[in-house]
PDB file of C-alpha atoms and ligand atoms in Angstrom:
ATOM      1  CA  MET A 623     -50.778 -17.993  -9.567  1.00  0.00           C
ATOM      2  CA  PRO A 624     -51.887 -15.760  -6.679  1.00  0.00           C
ATOM      3  CA  VAL A 625     -55.558 -15.262  -5.866  1.00  0.00           C
ATOM      4  CA  VAL A 626     -56.918 -12.739  -8.361  1.00  0.00           C
ATOM      5  CA  SER A 627     -59.826 -10.328  -8.410  1.00  0.00           C
ATOM      6  CA  PHE A 628     -63.330 -11.301  -9.561  1.00  0.00           C
ATOM      7  CA  ARG A 629     -62.842  -9.066 -12.566  1.00  0.00           C
ATOM      8  CA  GLU A 630     -59.644 -10.778 -13.728  1.00  0.00           C
ATOM      9  CA  ILE A 631     -61.577 -14.084 -13.950  1.00  0.00           C
ATOM     10  CA  LEU A 632     -64.686 -12.763 -15.498  1.00  0.00           C
ATOM     11  CA  ASP A 633     -63.501 -10.205 -17.937  1.00  0.00           C
ATOM     12  CA  PRO A 634     -61.904 -12.790 -20.343  1.00  0.00           C
ATOM     13  CA  ALA A 635     -64.859 -15.221 -19.780  1.00  0.00           C
ATOM     14  CA  PHE A 636     -67.355 -12.633 -20.765  1.00  0.00           C
ATOM     15  CA  GLU A 637     -65.305 -11.461 -23.691  1.00  0.00           C
ATOM     16  CA  HIS A 638     -64.629 -14.955 -25.102  1.00  0.00           C
ATOM     17  CA  ARG A 639     -68.107 -16.255 -24.026  1.00  0.00           C
ATOM     18  CA  TYR A 640     -67.100 -19.190 -21.874  1.00  0.00           C
ATOM     19  CA  GLY A 641     -68.567 -19.743 -18.408  1.00  0.00           C
ATOM     20  CA  VAL A 642     -66.689 -19.896 -15.157  1.00  0.00           C
ATOM     21  CA  ALA A 643     -68.301 -22.080 -12.568  1.00  0.00           C
ATOM     22  CA  ALA A 644     -68.747 -20.644  -9.187  1.00  0.00           C
ATOM     23  CA  PHE A 645     -68.950 -23.560  -6.738  1.00  0.00           C
ATOM     24  CA  ASN A 646     -70.471 -23.216  -3.320  1.00  0.00           C
ATOM     25  CA  VAL A 647     -68.075 -24.953  -0.987  1.00  0.00           C
ATOM     26  CA  PHE A 648     -69.028 -25.807   2.593  1.00  0.00           C
ATOM     27  CA  ASN A 649     -65.933 -27.398   4.199  1.00  0.00           C
ATOM     28  CA  ASP A 650     -62.300 -28.203   3.614  1.00  0.00           C
ATOM     29  CA  LEU A 651     -62.932 -31.318   1.642  1.00  0.00           C
ATOM     30  CA  SER A 652     -65.231 -29.670  -0.892  1.00  0.00           C
ATOM     31  CA  LEU A 653     -62.931 -26.653  -1.190  1.00  0.00           C
ATOM     32  CA  GLU A 654     -59.854 -28.793  -1.840  1.00  0.00           C
ATOM     33  CA  ALA A 655     -61.748 -31.142  -4.306  1.00  0.00           C
ATOM     34  CA  VAL A 656     -62.972 -28.154  -6.422  1.00  0.00           C
ATOM     35  CA  LEU A 657     -59.477 -26.534  -6.506  1.00  0.00           C
ATOM     36  CA  ALA A 658     -57.872 -29.877  -7.417  1.00  0.00           C
ATOM     37  CA  ALA A 659     -60.324 -30.222 -10.408  1.00  0.00           C
ATOM     38  CA  ALA A 660     -59.509 -26.659 -11.528  1.00  0.00           C
ATOM     39  CA  ALA A 661     -55.737 -27.313 -11.417  1.00  0.00           C
ATOM     40  CA  GLU A 662     -56.025 -30.555 -13.292  1.00  0.00           C
ATOM     41  CA  LEU A 663     -58.189 -29.048 -16.019  1.00  0.00           C
ATOM     42  CA  GLU A 664     -56.290 -25.763 -16.139  1.00  0.00           C
ATOM     43  CA  SER A 665     -59.474 -23.857 -15.589  1.00  0.00           C
ATOM     44  CA  PRO A 666     -60.120 -20.596 -13.780  1.00  0.00           C
ATOM     45  CA  VAL A 667     -62.510 -21.018 -10.980  1.00  0.00           C
ATOM     46  CA  ILE A 668     -64.657 -19.063  -8.531  1.00  0.00           C
ATOM     47  CA  ILE A 669     -65.010 -20.349  -4.968  1.00  0.00           C
ATOM     48  CA  GLN A 670     -68.108 -19.013  -3.352  1.00  0.00           C
ATOM     49  CA  THR A 671     -69.466 -19.367   0.204  1.00  0.00           C
ATOM     50  CA  SER A 672     -73.061 -18.994   1.308  1.00  0.00           C
ATOM     51  CA  LEU A 673     -73.680 -16.734   4.369  1.00  0.00           C
ATOM     52  CA  LYS A 674     -74.746 -19.819   6.186  1.00  0.00           C
ATOM     53  CA  THR A 675     -71.259 -21.438   5.641  1.00  0.00           C
ATOM     54  CA  VAL A 676     -69.578 -18.132   6.641  1.00  0.00           C
ATOM     55  CA  LYS A 677     -71.489 -18.090   9.845  1.00  0.00           C
ATOM     56  CA  SER A 678     -70.972 -21.715  10.689  1.00  0.00           C
ATOM     57  CA  VAL A 679     -67.229 -21.995   9.872  1.00  0.00           C
ATOM     58  CA  GLY A 680     -66.379 -18.438  10.793  1.00  0.00           C
ATOM     59  CA  ALA A 681     -65.101 -15.767   8.285  1.00  0.00           C
ATOM     60  CA  ASP A 682     -61.577 -15.858   9.547  1.00  0.00           C
ATOM     61  CA  VAL A 683     -61.108 -19.656   9.526  1.00  0.00           C
ATOM     62  CA  LEU A 684     -62.778 -19.928   6.189  1.00  0.00           C
ATOM     63  CA  TYR A 685     -60.635 -17.277   4.594  1.00  0.00           C
ATOM     64  CA  LYS A 686     -57.376 -18.657   6.004  1.00  0.00           C
ATOM     65  CA  MET A 687     -58.268 -22.124   4.808  1.00  0.00           C
ATOM     66  CA  PHE A 688     -59.023 -20.643   1.390  1.00  0.00           C
ATOM     67  CA  ARG A 689     -55.643 -18.854   1.146  1.00  0.00           C
ATOM     68  CA  ALA A 690     -53.731 -21.781   2.519  1.00  0.00           C
ATOM     69  CA  MET A 691     -55.085 -23.947  -0.316  1.00  0.00           C
ATOM     70  CA  ALA A 692     -55.421 -21.385  -3.044  1.00  0.00           C
ATOM     71  CA  ASP A 693     -52.109 -19.407  -2.802  1.00  0.00           C
ATOM     72  CA  ASP A 694     -50.090 -22.058  -4.530  1.00  0.00           C
ATOM     73  CA  LEU A 695     -52.771 -23.018  -7.051  1.00  0.00           C
ATOM     74  CA  PRO A 696     -51.451 -23.060 -10.657  1.00  0.00           C
ATOM     75  CA  VAL A 697     -54.759 -21.458 -11.967  1.00  0.00           C
ATOM     76  CA  PRO A 698     -56.553 -18.202 -11.302  1.00  0.00           C
ATOM     77  CA  VAL A 699     -59.032 -18.335  -8.394  1.00  0.00           C
ATOM     78  CA  THR A 700     -61.129 -15.831  -6.544  1.00  0.00           C
ATOM     79  CA  LEU A 701     -63.319 -15.893  -3.460  1.00  0.00           C
ATOM     80  CA  HIS A 702     -66.882 -14.741  -3.630  1.00  0.00           C
ATOM     81  CA  LEU A 703     -69.664 -14.273  -1.041  1.00  0.00           C
ATOM     82  CA  ASP A 704     -72.976 -15.672  -2.453  1.00  0.00           C
ATOM     83  CA  HIS A 705     -76.432 -14.181  -1.619  1.00  0.00           C
ATOM     84  CA  CYS A 706     -75.918 -11.999   1.364  1.00  0.00           C
ATOM     85  CA  PRO A 707     -78.799  -9.812   2.524  1.00  0.00           C
ATOM     86  CA  GLU A 708     -77.032  -8.793   5.713  1.00  0.00           C
ATOM     87  CA  ARG A 709     -74.934  -5.675   5.275  1.00  0.00           C
ATOM     88  CA  GLU A 710     -72.787  -6.336   8.358  1.00  0.00           C
ATOM     89  CA  TRP A 711     -71.692  -9.722   6.982  1.00  0.00           C
ATOM     90  CA  VAL A 712     -70.998  -8.129   3.607  1.00  0.00           C
ATOM     91  CA  SER A 713     -68.657  -5.758   5.565  1.00  0.00           C
ATOM     92  CA  THR A 714     -67.107  -8.516   7.562  1.00  0.00           C
ATOM     93  CA  CYS A 715     -66.177 -10.614   4.422  1.00  0.00           C
ATOM     94  CA  LEU A 716     -64.816  -7.604   2.550  1.00  0.00           C
ATOM     95  CA  ARG A 717     -62.694  -6.682   5.484  1.00  0.00           C
ATOM     96  CA  THR A 718     -61.454 -10.268   5.880  1.00  0.00           C
ATOM     97  CA  GLY A 719     -60.406 -10.501   2.222  1.00  0.00           C
ATOM     98  CA  TRP A 720     -63.252 -11.835   0.063  1.00  0.00           C
ATOM     99  CA  ASN A 721     -62.717 -10.613  -3.527  1.00  0.00           C
ATOM    100  CA  SER A 722     -66.360 -10.069  -4.315  1.00  0.00           C
ATOM    101  CA  VAL A 723     -69.865 -10.174  -2.803  1.00  0.00           C
ATOM    102  CA  LEU A 724     -73.381 -10.619  -3.933  1.00  0.00           C
ATOM    103  CA  PHE A 725     -75.341  -8.133  -1.907  1.00  0.00           C
ATOM    104  CA  ASP A 726     -78.814  -9.681  -2.113  1.00  0.00           C
ATOM    105  CA  GLY A 727     -81.298  -6.779  -1.848  1.00  0.00           C
ATOM    106  CA  SER A 728     -83.922  -8.571  -3.911  1.00  0.00           C
ATOM    107  CA  HIS A 729     -86.229  -8.524  -0.896  1.00  0.00           C
ATOM    108  CA  LEU A 730     -86.134  -4.675  -0.893  1.00  0.00           C
ATOM    109  CA  ASP A 731     -87.956  -2.489  -3.346  1.00  0.00           C
ATOM    110  CA  VAL A 732     -85.854  -1.604  -6.396  1.00  0.00           C
ATOM    111  CA  GLU A 733     -85.188   1.974  -5.156  1.00  0.00           C
ATOM    112  CA  GLU A 734     -83.895   0.865  -1.739  1.00  0.00           C
ATOM    113  CA  ASN A 735     -82.003  -2.054  -3.268  1.00  0.00           C
ATOM    114  CA  THR A 736     -80.297   0.445  -5.711  1.00  0.00           C
ATOM    115  CA  ARG A 737     -79.344   2.817  -2.930  1.00  0.00           C
ATOM    116  CA  GLN A 738     -77.853   0.061  -0.707  1.00  0.00           C
ATOM    117  CA  THR A 739     -76.159  -1.790  -3.530  1.00  0.00           C
ATOM    118  CA  ALA A 740     -74.439   1.484  -4.575  1.00  0.00           C
ATOM    119  CA  GLU A 741     -73.231   1.797  -1.046  1.00  0.00           C
ATOM    120  CA  VAL A 742     -71.829  -1.699  -1.146  1.00  0.00           C
ATOM    121  CA  VAL A 743     -70.132  -1.037  -4.510  1.00  0.00           C
ATOM    122  CA  LYS A 744     -68.373   1.919  -2.921  1.00  0.00           C
ATOM    123  CA  GLU A 745     -67.423   0.039   0.189  1.00  0.00           C
ATOM    124  CA  ALA A 746     -65.988  -2.934  -1.915  1.00  0.00           C
ATOM    125  CA  ALA A 747     -64.032  -0.591  -4.104  1.00  0.00           C
ATOM    126  CA  GLY A 748     -62.100   0.458  -0.994  1.00  0.00           C
ATOM    127  CA  PHE A 749     -60.889  -3.131  -0.704  1.00  0.00           C
ATOM    128  CA  GLY A 750     -60.271  -3.568  -4.484  1.00  0.00           C
ATOM    129  CA  ALA A 751     -63.362  -5.962  -4.384  1.00  0.00           C
ATOM    130  CA  HIS A 752     -66.329  -6.222  -6.837  1.00  0.00           C
ATOM    131  CA  VAL A 753     -70.137  -6.627  -6.479  1.00  0.00           C
ATOM    132  CA  GLU A 754     -72.739  -8.759  -8.123  1.00  0.00           C
ATOM    133  CA  GLY A 755     -76.196  -7.389  -7.903  1.00  0.00           C
ATOM    134  CA  GLU A 756     -79.733  -8.656  -8.301  1.00  0.00           C
ATOM    135  CA  ILE A 757     -83.148  -7.205  -8.189  1.00  0.00           C
ATOM    136  CA  GLU A 758     -85.344 -10.229  -8.793  1.00  0.00           C
ATOM    137  CA  THR A 759     -85.481 -12.987  -6.153  1.00  0.00           C
ATOM    138  CA  VAL A 760     -84.221 -16.394  -7.448  1.00  0.00           C
ATOM    139  CA  ARG A 761     -87.021 -18.818  -6.583  1.00  0.00           C
ATOM    140  CA  GLY A 762     -86.151 -21.449  -4.009  1.00  0.00           C
ATOM    141  CA  VAL A 763     -84.551 -21.262  -0.621  1.00  0.00           C
ATOM    142  CA  GLU A 764     -80.755 -21.792  -0.647  1.00  0.00           C
ATOM    143  CA  ASP A 765     -78.919 -22.112   2.655  1.00  0.00           C
ATOM    144  CA  GLY A 766     -81.750 -20.237   4.436  1.00  0.00           C
ATOM    145  CA  VAL A 767     -81.817 -17.305   2.014  1.00  0.00           C
ATOM    146  CA  GLY A 768     -84.616 -16.765  -0.486  1.00  0.00           C
ATOM    147  CA  SER A 769     -88.274 -17.539  -1.002  1.00  0.00           C
ATOM    148  CA  ASP A 770     -90.251 -20.388  -2.499  1.00  0.00           C
ATOM    149  CA  THR A 771     -92.589 -18.184  -4.394  1.00  0.00           C
ATOM    150  CA  ALA A 772     -91.682 -16.778  -7.711  1.00  0.00           C
ATOM    151  CA  GLY A 773     -90.705 -13.154  -7.365  1.00  0.00           C
ATOM    152  CA  ASP A 774     -91.548 -10.241  -9.719  1.00  0.00           C
ATOM    153  CA  VAL A 775     -89.685  -9.996 -12.995  1.00  0.00           C
ATOM    154  CA  HIS A 776     -89.059  -6.347 -13.750  1.00  0.00           C
ATOM    155  CA  PRO A 777     -88.997  -4.844 -17.172  1.00  0.00           C
ATOM    156  CA  ILE A 778     -85.536  -4.924 -18.824  1.00  0.00           C
ATOM    157  CA  GLU A 779     -85.168  -1.083 -18.370  1.00  0.00           C
ATOM    158  CA  VAL A 780     -85.286  -1.478 -14.634  1.00  0.00           C
ATOM    159  CA  SER A 781     -82.340  -3.837 -14.720  1.00  0.00           C
ATOM    160  CA  GLY A 782     -80.429  -1.381 -16.864  1.00  0.00           C
ATOM    161  CA  GLN A 783     -81.076   1.529 -14.495  1.00  0.00           C
ATOM    162  CA  PHE A 784     -80.035  -0.633 -11.589  1.00  0.00           C
ATOM    163  CA  ILE A 785     -76.715  -1.517 -13.250  1.00  0.00           C
ATOM    164  CA  ASP A 786     -76.115   2.144 -14.219  1.00  0.00           C
ATOM    165  CA  ARG A 787     -76.922   3.635 -10.868  1.00  0.00           C
ATOM    166  CA  THR A 788     -75.168   1.111  -8.682  1.00  0.00           C
ATOM    167  CA  GLY A 789     -72.013   0.429 -10.706  1.00  0.00           C
ATOM    168  CA  VAL A 790     -72.240  -3.309 -10.108  1.00  0.00           C
ATOM    169  CA  TYR A 791     -69.645  -5.363 -12.034  1.00  0.00           C
ATOM    170  CA  ALA A 792     -71.876  -8.348 -12.525  1.00  0.00           C
ATOM    171  CA  PHE A 793     -75.646  -8.846 -12.611  1.00  0.00           C
ATOM    172  CA  ALA A 794     -77.878 -11.824 -11.918  1.00  0.00           C
ATOM    173  CA  PRO A 795     -81.084 -11.361 -14.029  1.00  0.00           C
ATOM    174  CA  ALA A 796     -84.174 -13.505 -13.547  1.00  0.00           C
ATOM    175  CA  VAL A 797     -84.013 -16.080 -16.388  1.00  0.00           C
ATOM    176  CA  GLY A 798     -86.598 -18.603 -15.057  1.00  0.00           C
ATOM    177  CA  THR A 799     -84.124 -20.743 -13.126  1.00  0.00           C
ATOM    178  CA  ALA A 800     -84.575 -21.736  -9.406  1.00  0.00           C
ATOM    179  CA  HIS A 801     -82.401 -22.744  -6.582  1.00  0.00           C
ATOM    180  CA  GLY A 802     -82.439 -26.496  -5.599  1.00  0.00           C
ATOM    181  CA  LEU A 803     -83.910 -29.260  -7.725  1.00  0.00           C
ATOM    182  CA  TYR A 804     -86.532 -28.661 -10.379  1.00  0.00           C
ATOM    183  CA  ALA A 805     -89.949 -30.204  -9.687  1.00  0.00           C
ATOM    184  CA  LYS A 806     -90.799 -29.666 -13.394  1.00  0.00           C
ATOM    185  CA  LYS A 807     -89.002 -28.363 -16.441  1.00  0.00           C
ATOM    186  CA  PRO A 808     -88.076 -24.674 -16.021  1.00  0.00           C
ATOM    187  CA  GLU A 809     -89.408 -22.204 -18.545  1.00  0.00           C
ATOM    188  CA  LEU A 810     -86.220 -20.239 -19.383  1.00  0.00           C
ATOM    189  CA  MET A 811     -86.188 -16.656 -20.565  1.00  0.00           C
ATOM    190  CA  PRO A 812     -82.771 -16.516 -22.308  1.00  0.00           C
ATOM    191  CA  ASP A 813     -83.658 -13.454 -24.307  1.00  0.00           C
ATOM    192  CA  ARG A 814     -83.568 -11.365 -21.139  1.00  0.00           C
ATOM    193  CA  VAL A 815     -79.739 -11.931 -20.913  1.00  0.00           C
ATOM    194  CA  THR A 816     -79.300 -10.905 -24.550  1.00  0.00           C
ATOM    195  CA  GLU A 817     -81.368  -7.772 -24.022  1.00  0.00           C
ATOM    196  CA  ILE A 818     -79.554  -6.618 -20.877  1.00  0.00           C
ATOM    197  CA  VAL A 819     -76.080  -7.365 -22.321  1.00  0.00           C
ATOM    198  CA  ALA A 820     -76.803  -5.461 -25.517  1.00  0.00           C
ATOM    199  CA  GLU A 821     -77.336  -2.280 -23.504  1.00  0.00           C
ATOM    200  CA  HIS A 822     -75.086  -3.016 -20.531  1.00  0.00           C
ATOM    201  CA  PRO A 823     -72.152  -5.323 -21.531  1.00  0.00           C
ATOM    202  CA  ILE A 824     -71.155  -6.656 -18.140  1.00  0.00           C
ATOM    203  CA  PRO A 825     -70.976 -10.262 -17.051  1.00  0.00           C
ATOM    204  CA  MET A 826     -74.320 -11.889 -16.276  1.00  0.00           C
ATOM    205  CA  VAL A 827     -74.686 -14.518 -13.513  1.00  0.00           C
ATOM    206  CA  LEU A 828     -76.664 -17.632 -13.772  1.00  0.00           C
ATOM    207  CA  HIS A 829     -78.215 -18.892 -10.559  1.00  0.00           C
ATOM    208  CA  GLY A 830     -80.086 -22.160 -10.092  1.00  0.00           C
ATOM    209  CA  GLY A 831     -78.081 -24.032 -12.731  1.00  0.00           C
ATOM    210  CA  THR A 832     -78.362 -27.545 -11.232  1.00  0.00           C
ATOM    211  CA  GLY A 833     -80.599 -29.597 -13.415  1.00  0.00           C
ATOM    212  CA  LEU A 834     -80.180 -27.546 -16.655  1.00  0.00           C
ATOM    213  CA  HIS A 835     -79.119 -29.345 -19.700  1.00  0.00           C
ATOM    214  CA  GLU A 836     -75.803 -28.793 -21.388  1.00  0.00           C
ATOM    215  CA  ASP A 837     -77.408 -26.986 -24.366  1.00  0.00           C
ATOM    216  CA  GLN A 838     -79.286 -24.723 -22.041  1.00  0.00           C
ATOM    217  CA  PHE A 839     -76.076 -23.816 -20.179  1.00  0.00           C
ATOM    218  CA  GLN A 840     -74.193 -23.231 -23.404  1.00  0.00           C
ATOM    219  CA  ASP A 841     -76.942 -21.014 -24.841  1.00  0.00           C
ATOM    220  CA  LEU A 842     -76.984 -18.849 -21.713  1.00  0.00           C
ATOM    221  CA  ILE A 843     -73.219 -18.693 -21.502  1.00  0.00           C
ATOM    222  CA  GLY A 844     -73.078 -17.664 -25.215  1.00  0.00           C
ATOM    223  CA  ARG A 845     -75.445 -14.814 -24.429  1.00  0.00           C
ATOM    224  CA  GLY A 846     -73.253 -13.499 -21.626  1.00  0.00           C
ATOM    225  CA  CYS A 847     -73.674 -15.562 -18.507  1.00  0.00           C
ATOM    226  CA  ALA A 848     -69.966 -15.645 -17.635  1.00  0.00           C
ATOM    227  CA  LYS A 849     -70.509 -16.819 -14.039  1.00  0.00           C
ATOM    228  CA  VAL A 850     -72.472 -19.976 -13.444  1.00  0.00           C
ATOM    229  CA  ASN A 851     -73.299 -20.913  -9.900  1.00  0.00           C
ATOM    230  CA  ILE A 852     -73.148 -24.509  -8.917  1.00  0.00           C
ATOM    231  CA  SER A 853     -74.287 -25.392  -5.392  1.00  0.00           C
ATOM    232  CA  THR A 854     -76.972 -28.071  -5.320  1.00  0.00           C
ATOM    233  CA  ALA A 855     -75.016 -30.474  -7.605  1.00  0.00           C
ATOM    234  CA  LEU A 856     -72.072 -30.492  -5.148  1.00  0.00           C
ATOM    235  CA  LYS A 857     -74.226 -31.013  -2.098  1.00  0.00           C
ATOM    236  CA  ILE A 858     -76.047 -33.919  -3.795  1.00  0.00           C
ATOM    237  CA  VAL A 859     -72.825 -35.693  -4.800  1.00  0.00           C
ATOM    238  CA  PHE A 860     -71.271 -35.122  -1.348  1.00  0.00           C
ATOM    239  CA  THR A 861     -74.228 -36.565   0.541  1.00  0.00           C
ATOM    240  CA  ASP A 862     -75.102 -39.305  -1.854  1.00  0.00           C
ATOM    241  CA  THR A 863     -71.524 -40.593  -2.027  1.00  0.00           C
ATOM    242  CA  THR A 864     -71.312 -40.435   1.807  1.00  0.00           C
ATOM    243  CA  ARG A 865     -74.528 -42.411   2.086  1.00  0.00           C
ATOM    244  CA  GLU A 866     -73.399 -45.032  -0.459  1.00  0.00           C
ATOM    245  CA  TYR A 867     -70.076 -45.500   1.268  1.00  0.00           C
ATOM    246  CA  LEU A 868     -71.704 -45.869   4.716  1.00  0.00           C
ATOM    247  CA  ASP A 869     -74.363 -48.284   3.390  1.00  0.00           C
ATOM    248  CA  ALA A 870     -71.655 -50.365   1.715  1.00  0.00           C
ATOM    249  CA  ASN A 871     -69.345 -50.308   4.800  1.00  0.00           C
ATOM    250  CA  PRO A 872     -71.506 -50.474   7.881  1.00  0.00           C
ATOM    251  CA  ALA A 873     -68.789 -51.967  10.132  1.00  0.00           C
ATOM    252  CA  LYS A 874     -66.025 -49.522   9.113  1.00  0.00           C
ATOM    253  CA  HIS A 875     -65.277 -46.521  11.326  1.00  0.00           C
ATOM    254  CA  ASP A 876     -62.371 -44.844   9.574  1.00  0.00           C
ATOM    255  CA  PRO A 877     -63.151 -41.241   8.401  1.00  0.00           C
ATOM    256  CA  PRO A 878     -60.281 -40.929   5.947  1.00  0.00           C
ATOM    257  CA  SER A 879     -61.565 -44.045   4.017  1.00  0.00           C
ATOM    258  CA  LEU A 880     -64.941 -42.330   3.778  1.00  0.00           C
ATOM    259  CA  PHE A 881     -63.441 -39.004   2.660  1.00  0.00           C
ATOM    260  CA  ARG A 882     -61.479 -40.553  -0.296  1.00  0.00           C
ATOM    261  CA  PRO A 883     -64.501 -41.564  -2.500  1.00  0.00           C
ATOM    262  CA  VAL A 884     -66.403 -38.426  -1.474  1.00  0.00           C
ATOM    263  CA  ARG A 885     -63.488 -36.194  -2.469  1.00  0.00           C
ATOM    264  CA  GLU A 886     -63.174 -38.020  -5.830  1.00  0.00           C
ATOM    265  CA  ALA A 887     -66.876 -37.695  -6.471  1.00  0.00           C
ATOM    266  CA  VAL A 888     -66.947 -33.938  -5.612  1.00  0.00           C
ATOM    267  CA  LYS A 889     -63.858 -33.381  -7.734  1.00  0.00           C
ATOM    268  CA  GLU A 890     -65.339 -35.230 -10.791  1.00  0.00           C
ATOM    269  CA  THR A 891     -68.574 -33.298 -10.486  1.00  0.00           C
ATOM    270  CA  ALA A 892     -66.726 -29.965 -10.479  1.00  0.00           C
ATOM    271  CA  ALA A 893     -64.594 -31.060 -13.394  1.00  0.00           C
ATOM    272  CA  ARG A 894     -67.593 -32.092 -15.354  1.00  0.00           C
ATOM    273  CA  HIS A 895     -69.072 -28.542 -15.010  1.00  0.00           C
ATOM    274  CA  MET A 896     -65.821 -26.913 -15.978  1.00  0.00           C
ATOM    275  CA  ARG A 897     -65.648 -28.874 -19.217  1.00  0.00           C
ATOM    276  CA  MET A 898     -69.339 -28.313 -19.978  1.00  0.00           C
ATOM    277  CA  PHE A 899     -68.905 -24.537 -19.503  1.00  0.00           C
ATOM    278  CA  GLY A 900     -65.890 -24.262 -21.710  1.00  0.00           C
ATOM    279  CA  SER A 901     -63.369 -22.970 -19.063  1.00  0.00           C
ATOM    280  CA  ALA A 902     -61.098 -26.018 -19.096  1.00  0.00           C
ATOM    281  CA  GLY A 903     -57.748 -25.035 -20.621  1.00  0.00           C
ATOM    282  CA  LYS A 904     -58.508 -21.256 -20.235  1.00  0.00           C
ATOM    283  CA  ALA A 905     -56.272 -20.668 -17.137  1.00  0.00           C
TER     284      ALA A 905
HETATM  285 ZN1   ZN B1465     -78.280 -18.084  -6.103  1.00  0.00          ZN
END
């Protein structure tokens, strides 16, 4: 199965109301572990990269690594650029081969965000790529992007106008979730998903999923959140497993022995989310 477009992964998920996890990978191990989970569970999967990861690894190296691992994968996979407020990096990733991008103009006023997102949609179309858009800041800083204060939530009509005017293929509405770990229980606004999808039937994207319960995920997926971002959960399992291994083996200095349990733990965390979101067996 070759690498496919964002749309080829999300169209069936949106239609049949299952969720495809979009995992933020940050190195070769996390990428390989997520792809191995997808292959084992026969699940479609979205690999996404933060701008921070693109800058630290390099767009070219990251892309070549993705293709080297993804080209022979037996399940559909696509490469997405997560929250990117910097237009030149959106262009770099599109040129390099990313299949889709989230142009994050949520720091701009809606008018300017609309204008710029429409430009990105046009630019992406030239590469056969798709765009996720957002107008409301997801609370919490993720890989250096975002803000810790809750942003404005616009009336539903504003989201609709943004979708119409920009031509985005997917949209990330504010639903009360936040990036990172929750200090207290989030107050979710699932009706916003239903209301937007009723007027504008395109895939919705759930950000800030780490820490939600299975029934909350399933409710939001059932309403149209076809793409579910998972970032913090992978980072936690990666670092905690590393720490546990090092604490248990203070005299060992053999990196491959460390990588094995970390890889297994990352893979199992990815697999757990695929099962929970209903994408297992859908490849
Ligand atoms: Zn996000």
